[in-house]
mmCIF file of C-alpha atoms and ligand atoms in Angstrom:
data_model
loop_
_atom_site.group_PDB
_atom_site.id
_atom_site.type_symbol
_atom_site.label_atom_id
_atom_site.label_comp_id
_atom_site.label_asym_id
_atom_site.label_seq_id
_atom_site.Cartn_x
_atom_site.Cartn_y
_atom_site.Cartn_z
ATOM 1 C CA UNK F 8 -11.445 24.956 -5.187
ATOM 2 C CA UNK F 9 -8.947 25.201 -2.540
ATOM 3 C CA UNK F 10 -11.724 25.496 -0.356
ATOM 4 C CA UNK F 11 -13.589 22.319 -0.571
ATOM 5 C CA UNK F 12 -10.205 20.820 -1.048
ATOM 6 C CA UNK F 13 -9.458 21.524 2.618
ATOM 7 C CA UNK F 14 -13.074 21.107 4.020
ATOM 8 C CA UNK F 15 -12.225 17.344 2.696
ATOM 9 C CA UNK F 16 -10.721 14.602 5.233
ATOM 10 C CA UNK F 17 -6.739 13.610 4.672
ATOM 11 C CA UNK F 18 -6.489 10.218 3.086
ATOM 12 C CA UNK F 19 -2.429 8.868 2.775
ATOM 13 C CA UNK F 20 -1.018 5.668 1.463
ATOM 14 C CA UNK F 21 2.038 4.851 -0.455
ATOM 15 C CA UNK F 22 3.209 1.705 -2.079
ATOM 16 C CA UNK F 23 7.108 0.510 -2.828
ATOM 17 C CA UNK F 24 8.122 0.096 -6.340
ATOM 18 C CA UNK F 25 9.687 -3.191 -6.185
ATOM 19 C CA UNK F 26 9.182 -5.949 -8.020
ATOM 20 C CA UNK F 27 5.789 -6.479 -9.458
ATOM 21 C CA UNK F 28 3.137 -5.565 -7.786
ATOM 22 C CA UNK F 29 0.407 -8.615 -6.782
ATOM 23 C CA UNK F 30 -3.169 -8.520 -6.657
ATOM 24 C CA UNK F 31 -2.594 -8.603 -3.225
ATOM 25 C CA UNK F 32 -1.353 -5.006 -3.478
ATOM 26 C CA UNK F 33 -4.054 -4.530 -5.635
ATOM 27 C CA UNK F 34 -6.919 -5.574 -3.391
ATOM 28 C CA UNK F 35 -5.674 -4.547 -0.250
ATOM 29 C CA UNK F 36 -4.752 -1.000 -0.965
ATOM 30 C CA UNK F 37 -4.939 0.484 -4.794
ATOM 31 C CA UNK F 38 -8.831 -0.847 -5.012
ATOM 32 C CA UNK F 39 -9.432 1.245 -1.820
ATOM 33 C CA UNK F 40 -7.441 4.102 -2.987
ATOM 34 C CA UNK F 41 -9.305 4.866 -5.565
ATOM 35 C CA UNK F 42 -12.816 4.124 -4.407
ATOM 36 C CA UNK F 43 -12.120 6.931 -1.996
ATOM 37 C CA UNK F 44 -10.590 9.887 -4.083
ATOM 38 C CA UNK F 45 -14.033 11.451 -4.339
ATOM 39 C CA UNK F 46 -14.584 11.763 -1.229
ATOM 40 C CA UNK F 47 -11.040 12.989 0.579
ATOM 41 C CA UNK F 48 -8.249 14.990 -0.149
ATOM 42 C CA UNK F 49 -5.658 12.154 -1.014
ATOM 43 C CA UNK F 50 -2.148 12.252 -1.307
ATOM 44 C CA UNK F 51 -0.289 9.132 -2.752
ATOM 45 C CA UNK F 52 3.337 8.203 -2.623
ATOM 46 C CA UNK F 53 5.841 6.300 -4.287
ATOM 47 C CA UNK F 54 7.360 4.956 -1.448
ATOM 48 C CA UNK F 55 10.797 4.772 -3.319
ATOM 49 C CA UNK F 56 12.436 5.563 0.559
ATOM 50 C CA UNK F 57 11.293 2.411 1.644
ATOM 51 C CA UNK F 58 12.143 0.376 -1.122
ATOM 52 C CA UNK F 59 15.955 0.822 -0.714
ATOM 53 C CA UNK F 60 16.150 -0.789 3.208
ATOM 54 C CA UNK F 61 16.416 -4.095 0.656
ATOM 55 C CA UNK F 62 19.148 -3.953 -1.838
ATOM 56 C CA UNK F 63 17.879 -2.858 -5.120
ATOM 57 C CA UNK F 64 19.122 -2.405 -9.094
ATOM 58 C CA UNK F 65 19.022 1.080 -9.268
ATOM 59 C CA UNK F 66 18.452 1.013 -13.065
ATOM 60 C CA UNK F 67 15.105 -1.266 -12.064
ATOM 61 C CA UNK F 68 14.475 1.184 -8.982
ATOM 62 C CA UNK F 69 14.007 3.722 -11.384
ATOM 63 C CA UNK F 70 11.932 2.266 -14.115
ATOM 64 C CA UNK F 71 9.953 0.468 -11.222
ATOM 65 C CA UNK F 72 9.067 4.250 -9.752
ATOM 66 C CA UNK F 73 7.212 5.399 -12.948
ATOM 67 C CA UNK F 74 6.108 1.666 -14.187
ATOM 68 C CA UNK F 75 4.292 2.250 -10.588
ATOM 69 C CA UNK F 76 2.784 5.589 -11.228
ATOM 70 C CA UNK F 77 1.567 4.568 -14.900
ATOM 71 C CA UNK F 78 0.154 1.728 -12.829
ATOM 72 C CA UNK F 79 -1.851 3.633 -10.103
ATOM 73 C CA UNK F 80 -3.258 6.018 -13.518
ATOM 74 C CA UNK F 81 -4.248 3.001 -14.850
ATOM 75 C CA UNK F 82 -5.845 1.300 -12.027
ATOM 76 C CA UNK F 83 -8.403 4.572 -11.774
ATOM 77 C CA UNK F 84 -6.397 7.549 -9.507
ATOM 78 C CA UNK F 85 -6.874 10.548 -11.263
ATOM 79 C CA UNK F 86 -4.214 13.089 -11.044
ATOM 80 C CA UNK F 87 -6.801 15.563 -11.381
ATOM 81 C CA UNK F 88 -8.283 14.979 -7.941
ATOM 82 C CA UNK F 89 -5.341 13.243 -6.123
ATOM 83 C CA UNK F 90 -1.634 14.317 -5.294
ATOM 84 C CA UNK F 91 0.384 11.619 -6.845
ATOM 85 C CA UNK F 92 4.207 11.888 -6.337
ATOM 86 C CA UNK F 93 7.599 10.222 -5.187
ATOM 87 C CA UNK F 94 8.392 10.313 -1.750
ATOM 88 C CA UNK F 95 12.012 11.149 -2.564
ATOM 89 C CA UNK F 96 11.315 14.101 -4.235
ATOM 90 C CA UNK F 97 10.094 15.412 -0.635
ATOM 91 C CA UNK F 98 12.847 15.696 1.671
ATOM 92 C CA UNK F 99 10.579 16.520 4.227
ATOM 93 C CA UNK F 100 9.974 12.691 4.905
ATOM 94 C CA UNK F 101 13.339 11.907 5.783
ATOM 95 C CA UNK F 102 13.386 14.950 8.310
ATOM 96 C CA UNK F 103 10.636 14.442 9.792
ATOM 97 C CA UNK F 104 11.255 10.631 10.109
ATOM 98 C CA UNK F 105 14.619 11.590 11.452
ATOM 99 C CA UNK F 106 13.073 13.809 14.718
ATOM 100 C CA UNK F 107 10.327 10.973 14.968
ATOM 101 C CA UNK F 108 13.401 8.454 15.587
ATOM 102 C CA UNK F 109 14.469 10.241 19.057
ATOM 103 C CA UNK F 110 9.922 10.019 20.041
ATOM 104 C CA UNK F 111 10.467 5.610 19.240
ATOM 105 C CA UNK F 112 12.500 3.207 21.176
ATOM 106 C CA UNK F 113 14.451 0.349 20.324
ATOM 107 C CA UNK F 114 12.623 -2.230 21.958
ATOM 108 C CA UNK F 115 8.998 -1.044 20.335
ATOM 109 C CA UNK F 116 11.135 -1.518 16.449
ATOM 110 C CA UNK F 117 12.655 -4.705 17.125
ATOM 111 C CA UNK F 118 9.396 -6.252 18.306
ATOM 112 C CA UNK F 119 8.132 -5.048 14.360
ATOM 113 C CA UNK F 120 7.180 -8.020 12.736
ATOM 114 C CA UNK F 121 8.058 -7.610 9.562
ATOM 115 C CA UNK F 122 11.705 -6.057 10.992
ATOM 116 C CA UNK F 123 11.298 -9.837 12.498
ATOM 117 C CA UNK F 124 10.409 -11.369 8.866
ATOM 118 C CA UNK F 125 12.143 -9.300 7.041
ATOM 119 C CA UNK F 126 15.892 -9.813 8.977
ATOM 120 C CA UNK F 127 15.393 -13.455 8.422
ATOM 121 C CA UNK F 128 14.399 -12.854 4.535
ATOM 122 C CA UNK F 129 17.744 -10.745 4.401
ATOM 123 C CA UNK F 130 19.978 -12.026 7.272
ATOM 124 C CA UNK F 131 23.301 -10.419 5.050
ATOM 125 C CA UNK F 132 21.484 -7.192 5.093
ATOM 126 C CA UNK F 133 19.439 -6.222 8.562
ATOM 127 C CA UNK F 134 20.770 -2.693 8.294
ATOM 128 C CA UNK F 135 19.376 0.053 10.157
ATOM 129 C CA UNK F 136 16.788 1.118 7.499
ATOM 130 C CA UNK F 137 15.233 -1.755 7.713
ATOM 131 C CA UNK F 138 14.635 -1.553 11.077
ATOM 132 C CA UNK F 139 13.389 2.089 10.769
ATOM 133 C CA UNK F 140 11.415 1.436 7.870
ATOM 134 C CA UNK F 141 7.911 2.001 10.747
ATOM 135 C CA UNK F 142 9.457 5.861 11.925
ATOM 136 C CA UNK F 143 9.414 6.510 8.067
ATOM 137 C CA UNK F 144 6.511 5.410 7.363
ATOM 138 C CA UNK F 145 5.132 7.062 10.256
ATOM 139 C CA UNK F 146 6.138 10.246 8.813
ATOM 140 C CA UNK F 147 5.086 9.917 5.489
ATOM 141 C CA UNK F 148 1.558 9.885 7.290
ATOM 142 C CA UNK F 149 1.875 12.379 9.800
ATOM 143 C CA UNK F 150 3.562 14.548 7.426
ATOM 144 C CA UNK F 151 0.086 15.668 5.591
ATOM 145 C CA UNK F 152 -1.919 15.409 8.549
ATOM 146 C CA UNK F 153 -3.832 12.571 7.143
ATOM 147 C CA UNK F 154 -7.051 11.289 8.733
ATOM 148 C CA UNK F 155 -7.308 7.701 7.216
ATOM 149 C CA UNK F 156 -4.486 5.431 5.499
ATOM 150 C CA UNK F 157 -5.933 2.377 3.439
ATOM 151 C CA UNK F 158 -3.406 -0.629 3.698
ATOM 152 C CA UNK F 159 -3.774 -4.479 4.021
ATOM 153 C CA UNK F 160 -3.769 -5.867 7.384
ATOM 154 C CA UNK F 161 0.032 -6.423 6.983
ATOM 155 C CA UNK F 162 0.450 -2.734 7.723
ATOM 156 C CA UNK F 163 -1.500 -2.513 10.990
ATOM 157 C CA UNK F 164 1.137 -2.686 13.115
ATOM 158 C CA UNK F 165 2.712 0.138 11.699
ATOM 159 C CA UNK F 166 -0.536 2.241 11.704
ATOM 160 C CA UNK F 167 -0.481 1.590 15.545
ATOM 161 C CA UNK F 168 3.106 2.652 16.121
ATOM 162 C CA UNK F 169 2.305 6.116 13.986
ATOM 163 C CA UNK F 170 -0.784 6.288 16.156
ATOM 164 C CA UNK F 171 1.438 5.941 19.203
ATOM 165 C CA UNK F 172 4.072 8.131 18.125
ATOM 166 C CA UNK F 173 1.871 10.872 16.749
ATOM 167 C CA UNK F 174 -0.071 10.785 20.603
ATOM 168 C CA UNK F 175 3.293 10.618 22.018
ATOM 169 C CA UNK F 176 4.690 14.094 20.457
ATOM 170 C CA UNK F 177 1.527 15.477 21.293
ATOM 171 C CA UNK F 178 1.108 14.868 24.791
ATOM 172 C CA UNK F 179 4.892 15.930 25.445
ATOM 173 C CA UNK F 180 4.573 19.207 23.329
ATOM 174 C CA UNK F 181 0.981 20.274 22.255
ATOM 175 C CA UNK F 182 -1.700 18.766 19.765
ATOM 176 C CA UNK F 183 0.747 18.761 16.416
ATOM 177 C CA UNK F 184 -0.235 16.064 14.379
ATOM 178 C CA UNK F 185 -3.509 14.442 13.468
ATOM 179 C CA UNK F 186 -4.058 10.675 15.006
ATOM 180 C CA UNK F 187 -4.429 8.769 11.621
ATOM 181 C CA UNK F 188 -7.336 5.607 11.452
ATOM 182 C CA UNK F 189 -5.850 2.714 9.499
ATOM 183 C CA UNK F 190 -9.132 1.673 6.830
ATOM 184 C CA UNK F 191 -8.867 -2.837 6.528
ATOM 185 C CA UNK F 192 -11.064 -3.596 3.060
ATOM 186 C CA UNK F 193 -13.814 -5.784 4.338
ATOM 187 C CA UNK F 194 -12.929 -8.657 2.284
ATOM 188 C CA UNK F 195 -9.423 -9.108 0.832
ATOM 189 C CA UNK F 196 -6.671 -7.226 3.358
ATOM 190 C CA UNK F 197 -5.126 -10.351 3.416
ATOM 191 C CA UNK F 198 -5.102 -11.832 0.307
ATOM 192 C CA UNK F 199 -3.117 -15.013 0.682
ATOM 193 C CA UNK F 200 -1.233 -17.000 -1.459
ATOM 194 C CA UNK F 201 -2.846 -19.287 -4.105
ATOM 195 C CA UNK F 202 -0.767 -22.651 -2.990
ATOM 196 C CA UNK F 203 -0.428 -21.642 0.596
ATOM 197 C CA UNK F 204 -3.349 -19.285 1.584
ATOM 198 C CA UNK F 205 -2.029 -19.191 5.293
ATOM 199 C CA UNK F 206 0.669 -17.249 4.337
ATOM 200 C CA UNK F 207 0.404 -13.077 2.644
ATOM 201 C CA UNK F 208 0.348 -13.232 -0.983
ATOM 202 C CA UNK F 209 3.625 -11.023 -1.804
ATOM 203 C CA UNK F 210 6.249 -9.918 -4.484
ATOM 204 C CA UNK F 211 8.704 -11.507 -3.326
ATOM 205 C CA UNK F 212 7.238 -14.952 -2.452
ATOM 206 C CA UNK F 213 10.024 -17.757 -3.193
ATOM 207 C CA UNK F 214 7.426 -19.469 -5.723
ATOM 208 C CA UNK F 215 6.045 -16.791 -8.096
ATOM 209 C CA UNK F 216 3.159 -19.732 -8.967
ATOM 210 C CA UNK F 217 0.765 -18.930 -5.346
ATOM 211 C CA UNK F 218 1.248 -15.575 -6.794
ATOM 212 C CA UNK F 219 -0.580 -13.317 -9.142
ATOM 213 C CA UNK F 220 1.056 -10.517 -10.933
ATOM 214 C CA UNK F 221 -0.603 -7.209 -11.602
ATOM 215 C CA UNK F 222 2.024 -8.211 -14.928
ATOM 216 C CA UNK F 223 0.890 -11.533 -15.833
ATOM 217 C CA UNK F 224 -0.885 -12.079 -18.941
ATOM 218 C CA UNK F 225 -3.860 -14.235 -19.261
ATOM 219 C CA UNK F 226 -2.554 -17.640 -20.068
ATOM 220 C CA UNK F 227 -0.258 -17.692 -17.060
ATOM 221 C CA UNK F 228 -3.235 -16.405 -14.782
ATOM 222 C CA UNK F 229 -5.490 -18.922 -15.682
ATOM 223 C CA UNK F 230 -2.522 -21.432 -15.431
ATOM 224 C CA UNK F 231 -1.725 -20.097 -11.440
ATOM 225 C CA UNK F 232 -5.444 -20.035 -10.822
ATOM 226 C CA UNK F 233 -6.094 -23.957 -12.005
ATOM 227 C CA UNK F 234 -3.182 -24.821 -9.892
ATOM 228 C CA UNK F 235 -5.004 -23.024 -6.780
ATOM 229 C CA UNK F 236 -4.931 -25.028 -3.819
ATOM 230 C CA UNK F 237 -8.839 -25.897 -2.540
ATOM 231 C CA UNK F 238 -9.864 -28.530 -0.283
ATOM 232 C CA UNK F 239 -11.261 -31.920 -0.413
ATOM 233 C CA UNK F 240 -14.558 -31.191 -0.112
ATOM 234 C CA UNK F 241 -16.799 -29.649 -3.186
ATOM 235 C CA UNK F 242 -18.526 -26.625 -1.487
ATOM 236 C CA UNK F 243 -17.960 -23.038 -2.736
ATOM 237 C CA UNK F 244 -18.271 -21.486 0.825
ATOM 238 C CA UNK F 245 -16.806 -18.602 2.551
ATOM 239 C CA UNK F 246 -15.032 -19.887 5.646
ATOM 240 C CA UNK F 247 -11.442 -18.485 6.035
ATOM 241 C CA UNK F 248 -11.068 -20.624 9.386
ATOM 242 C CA UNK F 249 -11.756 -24.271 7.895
ATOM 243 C CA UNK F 250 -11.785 -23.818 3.953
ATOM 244 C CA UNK F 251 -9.046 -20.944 3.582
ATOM 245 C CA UNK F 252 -7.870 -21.476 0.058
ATOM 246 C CA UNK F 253 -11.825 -21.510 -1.244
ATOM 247 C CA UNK F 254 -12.599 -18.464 0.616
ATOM 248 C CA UNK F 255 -9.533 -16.365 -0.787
ATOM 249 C CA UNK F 256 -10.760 -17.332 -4.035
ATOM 250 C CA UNK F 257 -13.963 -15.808 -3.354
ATOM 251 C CA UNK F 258 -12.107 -12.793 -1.945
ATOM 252 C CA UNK F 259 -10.472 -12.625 -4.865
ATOM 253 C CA UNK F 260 -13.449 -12.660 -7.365
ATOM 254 C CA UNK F 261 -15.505 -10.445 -5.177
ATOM 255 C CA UNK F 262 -12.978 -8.114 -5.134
ATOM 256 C CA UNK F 263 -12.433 -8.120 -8.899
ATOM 257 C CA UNK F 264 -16.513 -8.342 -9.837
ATOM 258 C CA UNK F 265 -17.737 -6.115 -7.280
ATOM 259 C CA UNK F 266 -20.090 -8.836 -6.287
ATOM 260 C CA UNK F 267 -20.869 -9.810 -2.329
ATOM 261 C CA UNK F 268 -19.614 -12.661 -1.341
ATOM 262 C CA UNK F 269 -23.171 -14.276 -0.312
ATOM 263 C CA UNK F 270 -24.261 -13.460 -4.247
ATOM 264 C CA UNK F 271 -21.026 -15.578 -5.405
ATOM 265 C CA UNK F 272 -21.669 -18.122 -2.490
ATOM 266 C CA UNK F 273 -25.392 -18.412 -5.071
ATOM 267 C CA UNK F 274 -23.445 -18.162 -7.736
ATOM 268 C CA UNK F 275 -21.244 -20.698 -7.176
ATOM 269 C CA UNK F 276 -23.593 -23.512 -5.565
ATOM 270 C CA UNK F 277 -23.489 -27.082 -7.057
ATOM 271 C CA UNK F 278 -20.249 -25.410 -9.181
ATOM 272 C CA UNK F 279 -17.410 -27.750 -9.470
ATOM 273 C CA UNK F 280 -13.809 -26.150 -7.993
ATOM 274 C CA UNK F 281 -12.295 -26.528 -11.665
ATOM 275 C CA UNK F 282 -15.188 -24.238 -13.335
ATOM 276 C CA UNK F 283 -14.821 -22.244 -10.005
ATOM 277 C CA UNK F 284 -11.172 -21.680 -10.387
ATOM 278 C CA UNK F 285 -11.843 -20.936 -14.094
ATOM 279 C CA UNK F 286 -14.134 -18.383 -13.564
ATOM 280 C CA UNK F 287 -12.261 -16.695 -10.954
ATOM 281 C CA UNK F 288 -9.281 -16.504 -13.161
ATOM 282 C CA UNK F 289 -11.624 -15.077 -16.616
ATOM 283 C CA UNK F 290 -12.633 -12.389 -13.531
ATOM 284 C CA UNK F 291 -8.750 -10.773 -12.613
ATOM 285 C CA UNK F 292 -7.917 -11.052 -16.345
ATOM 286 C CA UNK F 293 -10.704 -9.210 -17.541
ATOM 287 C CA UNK F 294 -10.180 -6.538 -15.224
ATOM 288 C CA UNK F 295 -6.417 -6.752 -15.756
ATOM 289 C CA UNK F 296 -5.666 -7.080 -19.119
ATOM 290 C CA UNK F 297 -6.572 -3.325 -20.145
ATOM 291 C CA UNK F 298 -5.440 -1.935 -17.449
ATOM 292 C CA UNK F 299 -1.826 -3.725 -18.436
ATOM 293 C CA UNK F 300 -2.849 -1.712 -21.864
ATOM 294 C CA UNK F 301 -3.377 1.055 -20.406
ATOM 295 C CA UNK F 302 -0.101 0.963 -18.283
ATOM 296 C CA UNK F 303 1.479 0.354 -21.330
ATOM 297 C CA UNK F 304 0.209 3.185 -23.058
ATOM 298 C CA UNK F 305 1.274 5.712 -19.900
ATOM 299 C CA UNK F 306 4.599 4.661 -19.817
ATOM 300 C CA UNK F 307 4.893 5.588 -22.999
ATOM 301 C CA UNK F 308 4.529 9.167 -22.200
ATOM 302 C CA UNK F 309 7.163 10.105 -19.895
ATOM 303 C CA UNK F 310 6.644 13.992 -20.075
ATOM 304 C CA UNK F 311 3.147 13.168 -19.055
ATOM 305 C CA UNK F 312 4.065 11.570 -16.242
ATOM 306 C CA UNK F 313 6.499 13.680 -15.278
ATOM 307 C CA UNK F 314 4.298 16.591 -15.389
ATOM 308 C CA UNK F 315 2.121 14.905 -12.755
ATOM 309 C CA UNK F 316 4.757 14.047 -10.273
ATOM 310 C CA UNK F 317 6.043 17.502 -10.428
ATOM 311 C CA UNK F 318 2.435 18.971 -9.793
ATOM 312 C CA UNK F 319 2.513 16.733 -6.840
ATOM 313 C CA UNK F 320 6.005 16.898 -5.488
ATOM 314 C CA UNK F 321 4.975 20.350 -5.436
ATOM 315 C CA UNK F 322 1.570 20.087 -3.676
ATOM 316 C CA UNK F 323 3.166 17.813 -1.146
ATOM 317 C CA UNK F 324 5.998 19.983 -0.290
ATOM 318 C CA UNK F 325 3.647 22.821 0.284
ATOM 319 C CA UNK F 326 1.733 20.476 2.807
ATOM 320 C CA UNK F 327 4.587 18.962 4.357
ATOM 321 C CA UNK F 328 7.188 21.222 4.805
ATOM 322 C CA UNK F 329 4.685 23.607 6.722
ATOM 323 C CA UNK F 330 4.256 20.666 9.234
ATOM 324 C CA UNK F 331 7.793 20.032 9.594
ATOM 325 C CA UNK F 332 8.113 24.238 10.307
ATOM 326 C CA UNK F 333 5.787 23.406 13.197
ATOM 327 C CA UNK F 334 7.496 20.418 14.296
ATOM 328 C CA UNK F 335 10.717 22.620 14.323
ATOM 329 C CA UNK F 336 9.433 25.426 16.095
ATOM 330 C CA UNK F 337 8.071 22.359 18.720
ATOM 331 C CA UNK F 338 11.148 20.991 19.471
ATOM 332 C CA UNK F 339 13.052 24.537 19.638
ATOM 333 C CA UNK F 340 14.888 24.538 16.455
ATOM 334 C CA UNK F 341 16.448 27.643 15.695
ATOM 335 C CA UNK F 342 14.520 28.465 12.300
ATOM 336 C CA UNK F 343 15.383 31.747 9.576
HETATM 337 P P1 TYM G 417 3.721 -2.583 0.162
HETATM 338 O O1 TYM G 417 4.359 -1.929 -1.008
HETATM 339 O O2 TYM G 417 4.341 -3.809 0.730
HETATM 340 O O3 TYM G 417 2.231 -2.926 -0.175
HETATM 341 C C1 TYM G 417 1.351 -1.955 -0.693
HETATM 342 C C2 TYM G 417 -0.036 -2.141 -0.124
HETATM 343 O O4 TYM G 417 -0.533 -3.440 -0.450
HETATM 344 C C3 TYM G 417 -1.010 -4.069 0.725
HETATM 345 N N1 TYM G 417 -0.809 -5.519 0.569
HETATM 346 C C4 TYM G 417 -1.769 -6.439 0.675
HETATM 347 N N2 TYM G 417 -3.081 -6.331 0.958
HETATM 348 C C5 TYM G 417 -3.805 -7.474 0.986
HETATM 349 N N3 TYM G 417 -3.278 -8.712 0.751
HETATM 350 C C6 TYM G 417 -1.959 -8.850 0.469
HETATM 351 N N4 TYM G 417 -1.458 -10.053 0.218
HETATM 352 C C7 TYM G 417 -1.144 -7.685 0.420
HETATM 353 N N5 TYM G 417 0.169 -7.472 0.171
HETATM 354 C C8 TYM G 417 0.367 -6.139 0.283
HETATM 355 C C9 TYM G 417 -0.195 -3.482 1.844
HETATM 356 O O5 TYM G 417 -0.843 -3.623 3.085
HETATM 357 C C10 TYM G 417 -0.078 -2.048 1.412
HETATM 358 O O6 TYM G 417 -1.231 -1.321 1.790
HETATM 359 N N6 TYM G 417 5.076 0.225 4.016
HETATM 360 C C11 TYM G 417 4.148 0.156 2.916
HETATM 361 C C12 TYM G 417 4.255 1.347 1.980
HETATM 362 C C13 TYM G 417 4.132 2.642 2.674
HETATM 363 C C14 TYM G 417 2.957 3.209 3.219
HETATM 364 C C15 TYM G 417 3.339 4.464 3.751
HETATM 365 C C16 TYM G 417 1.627 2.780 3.272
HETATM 366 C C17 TYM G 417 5.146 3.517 2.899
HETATM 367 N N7 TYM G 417 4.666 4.611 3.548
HETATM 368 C C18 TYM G 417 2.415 5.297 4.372
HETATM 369 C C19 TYM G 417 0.705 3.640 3.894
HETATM 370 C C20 TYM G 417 1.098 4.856 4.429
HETATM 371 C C21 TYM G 417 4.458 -1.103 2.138
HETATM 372 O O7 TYM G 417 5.520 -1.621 2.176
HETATM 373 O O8 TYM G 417 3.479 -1.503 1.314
#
């Protein structure tokens, strides 16, 4: 088993417990994760690390960590196949991230934009974290030597400053880490939101109404989705340039039927945009009503869960601390 395990490609991605997630999150990066745990050896985080460069409830921190794990289980990763765990329970991220900080400048972190969105969001509280948030993340990746990282578009940026660090250590010292390929979905790795589709749908949007909630229940889906911001014309078409809030509809149904967007283009001609709204809405809360159940059902079974994070703190330590033993020995740190 450990064989094939390791003839498999890397895959990494992590998401931050806070707040609820979106469908947003959903689309851009759990959908993704799981349609590719067949095919590579996957390691998923719980990117707890990151969550606390924004003031957080620790008592919510901590129910948000294994509400989020119940939630990936329910959404389709199977523990069985994938490493599942919580980034703080591998100190090798913050040591790692820690020698990455002296391979990134100043300049390249401040020109982050969301550091740039994010200081303005929380102008009381641009501490340093926040601003190092990319070197972390950068070694959560490099860490396990991934290969690909599925993420929504809003992540690019810091795909392309781990790609630039990881060449960076290399060329100084000697090939170390593996140069990771972010992986956009197609359709739907910018989900925007529903009453202003320029901007990212996200969990902390100031109106929770453009914004759906892997937590909402159905009446208050179909309530956001009727409120859904169209055009004035009466065309279902996909055309993110001049009809954006139409086409993230139809990103948003495609993603939750598994249809193309030309067959719901069909499907939708001559539809009005009330039964068009409608049916996107009977589409997310048929696919996210059991898996609420199912979330539900998880959390209920804490040694369960625990069991699985352990198993995968494990795994990952095994994996990560041998990198951070090379890094180490790189860099000329005296090592026992
Ligand atoms: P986070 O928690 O903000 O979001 C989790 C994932 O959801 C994607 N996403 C979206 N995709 C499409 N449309 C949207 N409106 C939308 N909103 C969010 C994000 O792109 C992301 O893939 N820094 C990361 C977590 C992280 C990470 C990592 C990811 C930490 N370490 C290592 C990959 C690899 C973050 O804050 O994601």
């Amino acid at each position: 088993m450990e064989e094939t395990i390791q003839q498999k490609k890397r895959l990494y991605s992590a998401v931050q417990p806070t707040n609820a997630l979106t469908i947003g999150n959903y689309i851009g990066a759990i959908r993704n994760m799981v349609a590719m745990q067949d095919e590579y050896d996957c390691f998923f985080a719980v990117a707890n690390m990151h969550a606390i460069t924004v003031r957080q409830v620790p008592a919510q921190l901590r129910q948000k960590t294994l509400a989020l794990v119940a939630l990936y289980l329910a959404c389709g990763l199977d523990p069985e196949k994938c490493t599942i765990y919580v980034q703080s329970h591998v100190p090798c991220h913050a040591e790692l991230a820690w020698v990455l900080n002296t391979f990134t400048y100043v300049g390249e972190m401040e020109r982050m934009t969301q550091f740039k969105d994010k200081s303005a969001k929380h102008a009381d509280n641009i501490n340093m974290g926040l601003m190092d948030y990319p070197v972390l993340m950068a070694a959560d990746i490099l860490l396990y030597k991934s290969d690909v990282v599925p993420v929504g578009i809003d992540q690019r940026q810091h795909l392309e400053i781990t790609r630039d660090i990881a060449i960076r250590f290399n060329n100084i010292y000697s090939p170390t880490f593996v140069v990771p390929e972010g992986v956009y979905p197609k359709v739907g790795a910018k989900i925007g939101d529903l009453l202003d589709p320029s901007k990212k749908m996200s969990k902390s949007a100031e109106n929770p109404a453009g914004t759906i909630f892997m937590d909402d229940d159905k009446d208050v889906i179909m309530r956001k989705f009727r409120r859904a911001v169209t055009d004035s014309d009466s065309e279902v078409r996909y055309d993110p340039e001049n009809k954006p809030g139409v086409s993230n509809l139809l990103s948003i149904y495609t993603a939750f039927t598994g249809k193309s967007i030309e067959e719901a283009e069909r499907q939708f001609a001559g539809v009005g945009y009330g039964d068009f709204k409608t049916a996107v809405g009977e589409a997310v809360a048929a696919k996210l009503i059991p898996v609420q159940a199912e979330q539900a059902r998880l959390l209920a079974e804490k040694d369960y869960l625990n069991g699985i994070l352990k198993a995968g703190a494990e795994r990952a330590y095994k994996v990560a601390s041998a990198t951070l033993s090379k890094v180490y020995r790189k860099i000329g740190f005296y090592q026992l």
